[in-house]
Short mmCIF file of C-alpha atoms in Angstrom, two decimals:
data_model
loop_
_atom_site.label_atom_id
_atom_site.label_comp_id
_atom_site.label_asym_id
_atom_site.label_seq_id
_atom_site.Cartn_x
_atom_site.Cartn_y
_atom_site.Cartn_z
CA UNK A 4 0.08 0.12 0.08
CA UNK A 5 1.06 2.98 -0.93
CA UNK A 6 0.43 6.84 1.35
CA UNK A 7 -0.85 10.05 -1.60
CA UNK A 8 1.45 13.21 -0.34
CA UNK A 9 -2.52 13.42 1.31
CA UNK A 10 -2.59 10.93 3.57
CA UNK A 11 1.58 11.87 5.21
CA UNK A 12 -0.22 15.13 5.46
CA UNK A 13 -2.97 14.23 7.72
CA UNK A 14 -0.49 11.38 9.24
CA UNK A 15 2.12 14.17 10.48
CA UNK A 16 -1.04 16.52 11.82
CA UNK A 17 -2.00 13.97 13.54
CA UNK A 18 -0.77 15.03 18.18
CA UNK A 19 1.40 12.75 19.27
CA UNK A 20 -0.49 10.03 22.33
CA UNK A 21 0.69 10.61 25.38
CA UNK A 22 3.56 8.51 26.31
CA UNK A 23 3.03 7.28 29.12
CA UNK A 24 1.07 4.50 29.84
CA UNK A 25 -1.86 4.69 33.12
CA UNK A 26 -2.94 1.80 35.76
CA UNK A 27 -6.43 2.97 35.38
CA UNK A 28 -7.68 -0.28 36.96
CA UNK A 29 -6.28 -2.99 39.20
CA UNK A 30 -7.40 -5.97 40.77
CA UNK A 31 -6.51 -8.99 43.55
CA UNK A 32 -9.14 -11.92 44.00
CA UNK A 33 -8.80 -13.57 47.68
CA UNK A 34 -6.51 -15.98 48.00
CA UNK A 35 -6.26 -19.82 49.90
CA UNK A 36 -7.60 -22.99 49.09
CA UNK A 37 -10.82 -22.12 48.05
CA UNK A 38 -13.36 -24.25 48.80
CA UNK A 39 -16.40 -23.15 47.93
CA UNK A 40 -17.05 -25.14 44.26
CA UNK A 41 -15.38 -22.06 42.58
CA UNK A 42 -13.15 -22.58 39.81
CA UNK A 43 -10.57 -20.00 38.15
CA UNK A 44 -12.84 -19.26 35.93
CA UNK A 45 -14.17 -17.04 38.44
CA UNK A 46 -12.05 -15.94 39.41
CA UNK A 47 -10.74 -14.49 36.72
CA UNK A 48 -14.49 -13.11 36.01
CA UNK A 49 -13.78 -11.61 39.74
CA UNK A 50 -10.65 -10.19 39.05
CA UNK A 51 -11.73 -9.21 35.34
CA UNK A 52 -14.93 -7.33 36.51
CA UNK A 53 -13.53 -5.15 39.40
CA UNK A 54 -10.82 -3.81 37.72
CA UNK A 55 -12.91 -2.87 35.24
CA UNK A 56 -15.56 -1.35 37.04
CA UNK A 57 -12.47 1.25 38.84
CA UNK A 58 -11.04 1.57 35.34
CA UNK A 59 -14.04 3.19 33.99
CA UNK A 60 -14.02 2.04 30.64
CA UNK A 61 -16.34 -0.45 29.29
CA UNK A 62 -15.72 -4.01 27.17
CA UNK A 63 -14.67 -2.29 24.14
CA UNK A 64 -12.33 0.34 25.25
CA UNK A 65 -10.46 -3.18 25.68
CA UNK A 66 -7.51 -3.52 23.02
CA UNK A 67 -5.31 -6.33 23.97
CA UNK A 68 -5.46 -8.83 26.90
CA UNK A 69 -2.76 -10.87 28.19
CA UNK A 70 -3.68 -13.48 29.79
CA UNK A 71 -0.42 -15.04 32.98
CA UNK A 72 -1.13 -19.09 34.07
CA UNK A 73 1.83 -20.95 34.01
CA UNK A 74 0.27 -24.32 33.86
CA UNK A 75 -2.86 -26.37 32.07
CA UNK A 76 -1.99 -28.89 33.91
CA UNK A 77 -3.20 -26.93 37.35
CA UNK A 78 -5.93 -25.87 35.25
CA UNK A 79 -6.78 -29.84 33.09
CA UNK A 80 -7.27 -26.40 30.38
CA UNK A 81 -4.91 -25.83 26.96
CA UNK A 82 -5.24 -22.07 26.03
CA UNK A 83 -7.00 -20.56 28.82
CA UNK A 84 -6.34 -17.44 26.68
CA UNK A 85 -9.46 -17.20 24.06
CA UNK A 86 -11.04 -19.01 26.69
CA UNK A 87 -11.05 -16.50 30.01
CA UNK A 88 -11.34 -13.60 26.69
CA UNK A 89 -14.74 -15.39 25.28
CA UNK A 90 -16.08 -15.72 29.43
CA UNK A 91 -15.00 -11.87 29.71
CA UNK A 92 -16.89 -10.49 26.67
CA UNK A 93 -13.63 -10.21 24.30
CA UNK A 94 -13.63 -12.84 22.26
CA UNK A 95 -12.56 -10.25 19.28
CA UNK A 96 -9.72 -8.80 20.57
CA UNK A 97 -6.34 -10.49 20.02
CA UNK A 98 -5.41 -12.50 23.56
CA UNK A 99 -1.90 -13.69 24.12
CA UNK A 100 -0.74 -16.48 27.12
CA UNK A 101 2.42 -15.71 29.10
CA UNK A 102 4.42 -18.23 30.67
CA UNK A 103 7.56 -17.88 32.38
CA UNK A 104 7.42 -20.10 35.37
CA UNK A 105 7.21 -17.33 38.76
CA UNK A 106 7.47 -14.99 37.02
CA UNK A 107 4.37 -15.78 34.21
CA UNK A 108 2.10 -12.17 35.46
CA UNK A 109 4.33 -9.69 34.96
CA UNK A 110 5.89 -10.97 32.06
CA UNK A 111 2.71 -10.43 30.62
CA UNK A 112 2.98 -7.18 32.46
CA UNK A 113 4.95 -5.91 30.25
CA UNK A 114 3.81 -7.34 27.44
CA UNK A 115 0.38 -5.78 27.85
CA UNK A 116 3.08 -2.59 28.69
CA UNK A 117 5.06 -2.80 25.00
CA UNK A 118 1.52 -2.98 23.53
CA UNK A 119 1.42 -0.11 24.47
CA UNK A 120 4.20 2.19 23.73
CA UNK A 121 4.42 0.54 20.22
CA UNK A 122 1.56 1.72 19.46
CA UNK A 123 -1.05 -1.49 18.95
CA UNK A 124 -3.72 -1.23 21.39
CA UNK A 125 -4.85 1.80 24.04
CA UNK A 126 -5.99 -0.07 26.56
CA UNK A 127 -4.56 -4.21 27.04
CA UNK A 128 -6.00 -6.11 30.46
CA UNK A 129 -3.91 -8.04 32.16
CA UNK A 130 -5.25 -11.22 33.65
CA UNK A 131 -3.56 -13.51 36.24
CA UNK A 132 -4.55 -17.05 37.35
CA UNK A 133 -3.60 -20.28 38.67
CA UNK A 134 -5.82 -22.51 40.62
CA UNK A 135 -2.60 -23.70 42.32
CA UNK A 136 -3.65 -25.31 46.24
CA UNK A 137 -7.25 -27.17 44.97
CA UNK A 138 -6.61 -29.19 41.62
CA UNK A 139 -3.69 -31.11 42.69
CA UNK A 140 -1.97 -33.06 46.10
CA UNK A 141 0.80 -31.93 47.26
CA UNK A 142 2.56 -34.48 45.88
CA UNK A 143 1.38 -33.77 42.20
CA UNK A 144 2.37 -29.93 42.86
CA UNK A 145 5.70 -31.05 44.20
CA UNK A 146 6.37 -33.07 41.58
CA UNK A 147 5.54 -30.83 38.59
CA UNK A 148 7.20 -27.83 40.27
CA UNK A 149 10.65 -30.40 39.75
CA UNK A 150 10.32 -30.38 35.66
CA UNK A 151 9.38 -26.56 35.74
CA UNK A 152 14.53 -26.71 36.35
CA UNK A 153 15.41 -28.13 34.04
CA UNK A 154 13.49 -31.44 33.78
CA UNK A 155 16.88 -33.29 32.10
CA UNK A 156 18.62 -32.95 35.11
CA UNK A 157 16.77 -31.31 37.85
CA UNK A 158 13.32 -32.33 36.86
CA UNK A 159 14.82 -36.30 36.80
CA UNK A 160 17.09 -36.06 40.12
CA UNK A 161 13.43 -35.54 42.04
CA UNK A 162 15.19 -32.24 43.11
CA UNK A 163 12.63 -30.29 44.87
CA UNK A 164 12.09 -25.78 44.45
CA UNK A 165 12.75 -26.04 48.49
CA UNK A 166 15.60 -27.59 47.75
CA UNK A 167 17.73 -26.00 44.93
CA UNK A 168 16.21 -22.18 47.10
CA UNK A 169 17.92 -23.80 50.03
CA UNK A 170 20.59 -24.53 47.68
CA UNK A 171 21.03 -21.08 46.38
CA UNK A 172 20.28 -19.22 50.01
CA UNK A 173 23.13 -21.25 51.86
CA UNK A 174 25.60 -20.46 48.36
CA UNK A 175 24.03 -16.92 48.98
CA UNK A 176 24.50 -17.17 53.23
CA UNK A 177 27.94 -18.36 53.02
CA UNK A 178 29.00 -14.65 50.64
CA UNK A 179 26.12 -12.74 53.11
CA UNK A 180 26.02 -13.91 56.96
CA UNK A 181 22.24 -13.46 57.01
CA UNK A 182 21.88 -16.44 59.52
CA UNK A 183 18.48 -18.92 61.13
CA UNK A 184 17.03 -15.79 62.28
CA UNK A 185 17.60 -13.69 59.83
CA UNK A 186 14.85 -16.01 57.89
CA UNK A 187 13.07 -15.81 60.87
CA UNK A 188 12.89 -12.03 60.89
CA UNK A 189 11.50 -11.94 57.21
CA UNK A 190 9.01 -14.40 58.48
CA UNK A 191 7.29 -12.93 60.96
CA UNK A 192 7.16 -9.92 59.73
CA UNK A 193 5.71 -10.45 55.93
CA UNK A 194 3.22 -13.08 57.56
CA UNK A 195 2.57 -10.77 60.91
CA UNK A 196 1.72 -8.24 57.29
CA UNK A 197 -0.30 -10.68 55.65
CA UNK A 198 -2.74 -10.12 58.99
CA UNK A 199 -3.45 -7.16 57.91
CA UNK A 200 -4.55 -8.13 54.14
CA UNK A 201 -7.84 -9.54 54.32
CA UNK A 202 -7.19 -11.52 51.19
CA UNK A 203 -4.37 -12.69 52.33
CA UNK A 204 -3.68 -16.06 52.21
CA UNK A 205 -2.26 -17.39 55.80
CA UNK A 206 -3.08 -15.16 57.85
CA UNK A 207 -1.38 -15.82 60.74
CA UNK A 208 1.65 -13.99 62.96
CA UNK A 209 3.97 -17.85 63.67
CA UNK A 210 6.16 -16.40 66.75
CA UNK A 211 9.61 -16.64 66.28
CA UNK A 212 9.89 -19.96 68.49
CA UNK A 213 6.80 -21.35 66.29
CA UNK A 214 9.18 -21.21 63.16
CA UNK A 215 12.42 -21.86 64.93
CA UNK A 216 10.05 -25.14 66.26
CA UNK A 217 8.55 -25.42 62.09
CA UNK A 218 9.29 -29.07 60.86
CA UNK A 219 12.34 -28.48 57.93
CA UNK A 220 11.82 -29.25 54.69
CA UNK A 221 14.94 -28.94 52.99
CA UNK A 222 17.64 -27.34 55.01
CA UNK A 223 16.86 -24.06 56.14
CA UNK A 224 14.41 -23.84 55.08
CA UNK A 225 11.66 -24.68 57.26
CA UNK A 226 7.89 -24.92 56.87
CA UNK A 227 6.42 -21.84 58.39
CA UNK A 228 9.89 -20.22 56.30
CA UNK A 229 7.64 -21.66 52.53
CA UNK A 230 5.40 -19.78 50.59
CA UNK A 231 1.91 -21.25 49.85
CA UNK A 232 0.00 -23.07 46.91
CA UNK A 233 -2.56 -20.51 46.38
CA UNK A 234 -5.78 -20.61 44.50
CA UNK A 235 -6.13 -16.72 43.07
CA UNK A 236 -6.38 -14.15 40.14
CA UNK A 237 -5.69 -10.99 39.85
CA UNK A 238 -6.56 -7.94 37.03
CA UNK A 239 -4.64 -4.51 35.89
CA UNK A 240 -6.33 -2.22 33.35
CA UNK A 241 -3.28 -0.43 31.67
CA UNK A 242 -3.84 2.32 29.18
CA UNK A 243 -2.39 5.44 26.96
CA UNK A 244 -1.92 8.41 28.59
CA UNK A 245 -4.02 10.64 26.55
CA UNK A 246 -7.24 8.39 26.33
CA UNK A 247 -7.58 8.07 30.28
CA UNK A 248 -10.95 8.48 31.88
CA UNK A 249 -11.10 11.80 33.88
CA UNK A 250 -11.76 9.96 36.87
CA UNK A 251 -8.21 7.24 36.90
CA UNK A 252 -6.10 10.47 35.37
CA UNK A 253 -3.96 11.18 38.96
CA UNK A 254 -4.26 7.62 39.04
CA UNK A 255 0.22 5.72 38.61
CA UNK A 256 1.52 4.83 36.06
CA UNK A 257 4.69 2.79 34.48
CA UNK A 258 7.86 3.88 34.87
CA UNK A 259 9.49 1.66 33.99
CA UNK A 260 9.68 -1.69 33.62
CA UNK A 261 13.64 -4.35 32.81
CA UNK A 262 13.37 -8.08 32.28
CA UNK A 263 16.52 -10.64 32.04
CA UNK A 264 17.24 -14.45 32.74
CA UNK A 265 20.19 -16.64 34.11
CA UNK A 266 22.16 -19.69 33.55
CA UNK A 267 18.66 -22.63 34.27
CA UNK A 268 21.17 -24.28 35.85
CA UNK A 269 22.64 -23.08 39.76
CA UNK A 270 25.67 -24.89 38.77
CA UNK A 271 26.15 -23.09 35.85
CA UNK A 272 26.58 -19.54 37.28
CA UNK A 273 29.63 -17.62 38.41
CA UNK A 274 27.87 -17.03 42.06
CA UNK A 275 25.07 -19.88 42.99
CA UNK A 276 23.57 -17.76 45.60
CA UNK A 277 23.16 -14.50 43.24
CA UNK A 278 20.29 -13.37 41.51
CA UNK A 279 22.19 -11.74 38.53
CA UNK A 280 18.66 -11.81 36.83
CA UNK A 281 17.15 -9.90 39.42
CA UNK A 282 20.14 -7.29 39.67
CA UNK A 283 19.89 -6.61 35.33
CA UNK A 284 16.36 -6.58 35.75
CA UNK A 285 16.26 -3.72 38.01
CA UNK A 286 18.89 -2.08 36.35
CA UNK A 287 17.35 -1.91 32.76
CA UNK A 288 14.08 -1.09 35.46
CA UNK A 289 15.41 1.84 36.73
CA UNK A 290 17.65 3.08 33.16
CA UNK A 291 13.85 3.33 32.07
CA UNK A 292 12.33 5.43 34.50
CA UNK A 293 15.19 7.62 35.31
CA UNK A 294 15.80 6.86 38.37
CA UNK A 295 18.11 4.57 40.42
CA UNK A 296 16.95 2.14 43.29
CA UNK A 297 16.29 4.44 46.56
CA UNK A 298 14.23 6.62 45.49
CA UNK A 299 11.97 3.08 45.94
CA UNK A 300 9.32 4.14 48.84
CA UNK A 301 7.40 0.44 49.03
CA UNK A 302 8.72 -3.06 47.39
CA UNK A 303 6.05 -6.45 46.74
CA UNK A 304 9.03 -8.30 46.56
CA UNK A 305 9.51 -12.20 45.40
CA UNK A 306 9.74 -13.82 48.30
CA UNK A 307 9.00 -17.49 47.20
CA UNK A 308 10.53 -18.82 50.92
CA UNK A 309 12.56 -15.89 53.80
CA UNK A 310 15.40 -16.36 52.28
CA UNK A 311 14.73 -15.61 48.75
CA UNK A 312 13.13 -12.55 50.15
CA UNK A 313 16.41 -11.67 51.26
CA UNK A 314 18.19 -12.03 48.55
CA UNK A 315 15.79 -10.12 46.31
CA UNK A 316 16.27 -7.74 47.80
CA UNK A 317 20.19 -7.07 47.08
CA UNK A 318 20.14 -7.98 43.60
CA UNK A 319 17.88 -5.34 43.63
CA UNK A 320 20.38 -3.23 44.91
CA UNK A 321 17.82 -2.57 47.67
CA UNK A 322 20.55 -3.02 50.31
CA UNK A 323 23.85 -5.06 51.00
CA UNK A 324 23.52 -5.41 54.45
CA UNK A 325 21.00 -7.63 54.40
CA UNK A 326 20.35 -9.24 57.22
CA UNK A 327 21.06 -6.41 59.53
CA UNK A 328 17.96 -3.76 57.84
CA UNK A 329 16.11 -6.67 57.73
CA UNK A 330 15.94 -7.06 61.67
CA UNK A 331 16.58 -2.82 62.37
CA UNK A 332 13.05 -2.22 60.29
CA UNK A 333 13.83 -0.57 57.46
CA UNK A 334 11.74 -2.96 55.46
CA UNK A 335 8.64 -3.08 57.92
CA UNK A 336 5.80 -1.38 57.59
CA UNK A 337 6.76 1.69 58.95
CA UNK A 338 10.19 1.65 57.46
CA UNK A 339 12.01 4.19 54.86
CA UNK A 340 10.96 1.30 52.52
CA UNK A 341 8.13 -0.74 53.49
CA UNK A 342 8.52 -4.58 51.56
CA UNK A 343 5.52 -6.92 50.98
CA UNK A 344 3.17 -5.49 52.74
CA UNK A 345 0.63 -7.48 51.24
CA UNK A 346 1.69 -10.28 53.54
CA UNK A 347 5.07 -11.20 50.63
CA UNK A 348 3.87 -14.51 48.46
CA UNK A 349 4.53 -16.52 52.77
CA UNK A 350 1.77 -15.07 54.11
CA UNK A 351 -0.71 -13.28 51.36
CA UNK A 352 0.12 -16.25 48.94
CA UNK A 353 0.95 -17.54 45.45
CA UNK A 354 -1.50 -18.35 42.68
CA UNK A 355 1.32 -18.60 39.74
CA UNK A 356 -0.43 -16.67 37.44
CA UNK A 357 -1.48 -14.31 38.99
CA UNK A 358 1.18 -13.48 41.61
CA UNK A 359 3.16 -10.78 39.54
CA UNK A 360 -0.18 -9.06 38.25
CA UNK A 361 -1.49 -9.08 41.63
CA UNK A 362 1.96 -7.17 43.33
CA UNK A 363 1.81 -4.86 40.27
CA UNK A 364 -1.98 -4.08 41.46
CA UNK A 365 -1.61 -3.66 44.50
CA UNK A 366 1.86 -1.39 43.99
CA UNK A 367 -0.82 1.16 42.07
CA UNK A 368 -3.68 0.84 45.00
CA UNK A 369 -0.89 1.91 47.11
CA UNK A 370 -0.06 4.92 45.35
CA UNK A 371 -3.51 5.44 45.00
CA UNK A 372 -3.28 5.37 48.40
CA UNK A 373 -6.87 3.06 48.77
CA UNK A 374 -4.54 0.00 49.96
CA UNK A 375 -6.36 -2.15 52.76
CA UNK A 376 -6.99 0.00 55.19
CA UNK A 377 -4.79 -1.56 57.87
CA UNK A 378 -1.77 -1.43 55.47
CA UNK A 379 -1.82 1.84 53.87
CA UNK A 380 1.60 4.30 54.58
CA UNK A 381 0.36 7.77 56.11
CA UNK A 382 3.15 9.07 53.35
CA UNK A 383 2.39 8.24 50.15
CA UNK A 384 6.13 7.29 48.20
CA UNK A 385 7.09 8.24 44.57
CA UNK A 386 7.93 5.33 43.81
CA UNK A 387 7.31 1.76 44.51
CA UNK A 388 8.35 -1.52 42.63
CA UNK A 389 6.67 -5.07 41.79
CA UNK A 390 9.33 -8.00 41.68
CA UNK A 391 9.06 -11.43 40.88
CA UNK A 392 10.40 -14.79 39.21
CA UNK A 393 11.09 -17.72 37.86
CA UNK A 394 12.86 -20.85 38.91
CA UNK A 395 15.05 -19.80 41.12
CA UNK A 396 15.52 -16.31 39.55
CA UNK A 397 16.35 -17.54 36.23
CA UNK A 398 13.72 -15.45 34.28
CA UNK A 399 13.39 -12.34 36.79
CA UNK A 400 10.71 -9.02 35.37
CA UNK A 401 10.34 -6.21 38.00
CA UNK A 402 8.47 -3.43 37.25
CA UNK A 403 8.45 0.48 38.84
CA UNK A 404 5.46 2.25 38.81
CA UNK A 405 5.51 5.82 40.11
CA UNK A 406 2.59 8.29 41.74
CA UNK A 407 0.13 10.12 39.69
CA UNK A 408 -0.75 14.11 39.82
CA UNK A 409 -4.01 14.48 40.48
CA UNK B 27 -16.26 -30.59 42.96
CA UNK B 28 -15.10 -33.28 39.99
CA UNK B 29 -12.56 -35.60 40.76
CA UNK B 30 -10.99 -36.93 37.50
CA UNK B 31 -7.55 -38.94 36.67
CA UNK B 32 -5.53 -38.41 33.80
CA UNK B 33 -2.59 -41.02 33.23
CA UNK B 34 0.50 -39.63 30.76
CA UNK B 35 2.53 -42.69 29.48
CA UNK B 36 6.09 -40.22 27.41
CA UNK B 37 7.83 -40.64 25.59
CA UNK B 38 10.83 -38.73 25.91
CA UNK B 39 13.96 -37.83 23.27
CA UNK B 40 17.33 -36.71 25.06
CA UNK B 41 18.94 -35.45 21.62
CA UNK B 42 21.89 -33.70 21.66
CA UNK B 43 21.69 -34.72 24.90
CA UNK B 44 21.74 -38.35 24.67
CA UNK B 45 25.40 -39.43 25.93
CA UNK B 46 24.97 -37.17 28.71
CA UNK B 47 22.27 -39.21 30.37
CA UNK B 48 23.35 -42.65 28.84
CA UNK B 49 26.17 -41.71 30.87
CA UNK B 50 24.46 -41.69 33.74
CA UNK B 51 22.59 -44.77 33.07
CA UNK B 52 25.61 -46.62 33.48
CA UNK B 53 27.40 -43.70 36.04
CA UNK B 54 29.40 -42.54 33.96
CA UNK B 55 29.77 -38.40 33.98
CA UNK B 56 30.20 -37.07 30.25
CA UNK B 57 30.59 -33.30 29.90
CA UNK B 58 31.14 -31.41 27.77
CA UNK B 59 34.61 -29.39 26.98
CA UNK B 60 34.24 -26.03 24.78
CA UNK B 61 37.21 -26.42 21.29
CA UNK B 62 37.21 -22.09 21.79
CA UNK B 63 37.67 -22.05 25.83
CA UNK B 64 38.38 -25.84 26.76
CA UNK B 65 35.83 -24.92 29.65
CA UNK B 66 34.41 -27.76 30.95
CA UNK B 67 30.46 -28.49 31.99
CA UNK B 68 28.31 -31.03 33.32
CA UNK B 69 25.52 -31.16 33.29
CA UNK B 70 26.67 -29.78 29.26
CA UNK B 71 25.60 -26.15 28.64
CA UNK B 72 24.68 -26.43 24.37
CA UNK B 73 26.15 -22.73 24.22
CA UNK B 74 29.32 -21.61 25.88
CA UNK B 75 29.65 -19.60 27.72
CA UNK B 76 32.03 -17.34 25.51
CA UNK B 77 29.39 -18.24 22.78
CA UNK B 78 30.80 -21.64 21.48
CA UNK B 79 28.18 -24.02 20.35
CA UNK B 80 31.50 -26.70 20.15
CA UNK B 81 32.71 -28.89 22.51
CA UNK B 82 33.17 -32.45 22.59
CA UNK B 83 31.89 -34.56 25.29
CA UNK B 84 34.42 -35.82 27.61
CA UNK B 85 34.14 -38.44 30.96
CA UNK B 86 35.09 -36.93 33.82
CA UNK B 87 36.45 -38.77 37.11
CA UNK B 88 33.31 -39.14 38.27
CA UNK B 89 34.62 -37.85 42.26
CA UNK B 90 33.09 -35.09 43.16
CA UNK B 91 33.18 -33.02 46.23
CA UNK B 92 30.28 -31.45 48.13
CA UNK B 93 30.65 -27.56 48.05
CA UNK B 94 26.56 -26.87 49.85
CA UNK B 95 24.26 -29.76 51.33
CA UNK B 96 20.60 -29.18 51.53
CA UNK B 97 18.49 -32.12 53.92
CA UNK B 98 15.33 -32.72 55.15
CA UNK B 99 11.09 -33.47 54.47
CA UNK B 100 12.55 -33.60 50.69
CA UNK B 101 16.10 -35.81 49.57
CA UNK B 102 18.99 -35.48 50.58
CA UNK B 103 20.94 -32.54 48.12
CA UNK B 104 23.64 -30.69 47.17
CA UNK B 105 25.48 -27.95 45.13
CA UNK B 106 28.97 -29.57 43.79
CA UNK B 107 32.38 -30.28 42.35
CA UNK B 108 32.83 -32.82 39.86
CA UNK B 109 36.22 -33.76 39.56
CA UNK B 110 37.56 -31.88 35.52
CA UNK B 111 34.38 -29.70 35.06
CA UNK B 112 34.17 -25.66 35.48
CA UNK B 113 30.52 -25.64 36.83
CA UNK B 114 29.52 -27.16 39.86
CA UNK B 115 26.50 -29.71 39.57
CA UNK B 116 22.58 -30.33 41.84
CA UNK B 117 22.29 -34.19 42.84
CA UNK B 118 20.36 -35.92 44.67
CA UNK B 119 22.97 -37.04 47.93
CA UNK B 120 22.18 -40.39 47.43
CA UNK B 121 23.17 -42.76 50.42
CA UNK B 122 26.20 -40.44 51.55
CA UNK B 123 27.52 -40.07 54.87
CA UNK B 124 26.41 -37.34 57.21
CA UNK B 125 29.94 -35.29 56.35
CA UNK B 126 31.84 -36.76 53.97
CA UNK B 127 32.93 -34.58 51.56
CA UNK B 128 33.82 -35.96 48.82
CA UNK B 129 30.94 -38.97 46.89
CA UNK B 130 31.46 -40.89 43.70
CA UNK B 131 28.66 -40.98 40.68
CA UNK B 132 26.39 -42.90 41.03
CA UNK B 133 24.68 -45.13 38.35
CA UNK B 134 20.52 -44.76 37.73
CA UNK B 135 19.31 -46.79 39.53
CA UNK B 136 15.58 -46.51 38.34
CA UNK B 137 14.38 -45.21 34.75
CA UNK B 138 14.46 -41.56 34.91
CA UNK B 139 17.95 -40.42 34.06
CA UNK B 140 19.32 -39.11 37.78
CA UNK B 141 21.90 -37.54 38.32
CA UNK B 142 23.40 -38.72 41.63
CA UNK B 143 26.49 -38.96 44.43
CA UNK B 144 26.98 -41.21 47.17
CA UNK B 145 29.73 -42.70 49.32
CA UNK B 146 32.53 -44.20 46.99
CA UNK B 147 32.64 -47.72 47.53
CA UNK B 148 29.53 -46.76 45.61
CA UNK B 149 30.67 -46.23 42.98
CA UNK B 150 29.84 -47.85 39.30
CA UNK B 151 31.98 -50.30 38.06
CA UNK B 152 34.71 -49.28 34.96
#
């Protein structure tokens, strides 16, 4: 097709669209083990309709949809993006599934950002959902997760996610000198936050003694150092800045995104204890946002295990003294940079595909001052960070949000 | 609630990993040595960190030094350094004595090709 001179002039005469990307809708269902007969299609629909209502948009405004869902084994539903798009009344838009293990949700957020940045879409729906708790037995889930690393090496060895994370953490602890007391601090802090989150899976505040006496799963990890697998969904609607409904113009914006990978084999990494993919992802997101890590005022950090949070804080450049800064309250609810106010994966729970979407939605709600009242900080920071990874930080994806201006 | 049982019988093909997999079955540690920089990886890497894809299969001695060890309800696993390899490996520690710092690769006993390390006296016959 050839453009006429008039057509070119017409194209050039259009005002440049606002390049900012605004979080117009954000919603999470409760995370837990569902016993009410509902299924993942119900949770996804609930998250979608709630986010849509917040946005002030109607289904016909949505140009594209990205679905994060980790595994067909959980839902026994291949091609779930088309199923859910149809249920949402969005059967005539592009619906794409994103999968990157535990990072699936954040990868879907990034895909949506790129769809808007490339001018392919104005309003994009992101949904994350997985029935990670109620579909299969714990033993079946453990075996499946063994194959989420290299199936021909780690998977066939029978090594579990907990054992791999434990080996990585032991290497980290040997370098940073972190102790069981530091693992207990992280566990206690996240679960205490979860106790104030009405949508959290584990609303319990275990004492340090209870944590220290819980059964060993894979040393140094005890049962209470581990995140539960959950059922649930989360949804976001991202919109190009110039088409945001008036009521949502003060909402938070995507300031920067970054992603990276690492060797799939823990032993092939220069230091198996360091989350280097997270460092590269954060550097890219910070460059995209034009900020440095010290500008981050709150963060949702991927804490599949207590030690993974300590490793993550270092990888993200938020501290070089993870044990000391956690114990002294830097990352506490009233600290300089609250981490996992939601309770994190350890407290709020982990419906895997929903996790990254939920972390970003949580950051957006916190920056708007509309999060759960008991957890909402009085002072709103300028920037918030959603950090997600898959594998033993084999796939890392982070998003930095900026508080909107009313 | 609807209960449904799905049974899946896979025929998995190791492709380029065949020497590695066959080695594990026989109790041999088959590694890849990069033809450009000689970096030796076990488990094997298809593309070396230097970017080279050409490599030779080499048999390691099978001796492994335990760097980190975890045990508990999920089993006993280690991050170990095989003699002659420039990378570490995650292995199952099958009956490796408490406190043992070294072990030897074991022949896979089951249908899956496992990387497992046990006490030296349990090594496979050459």
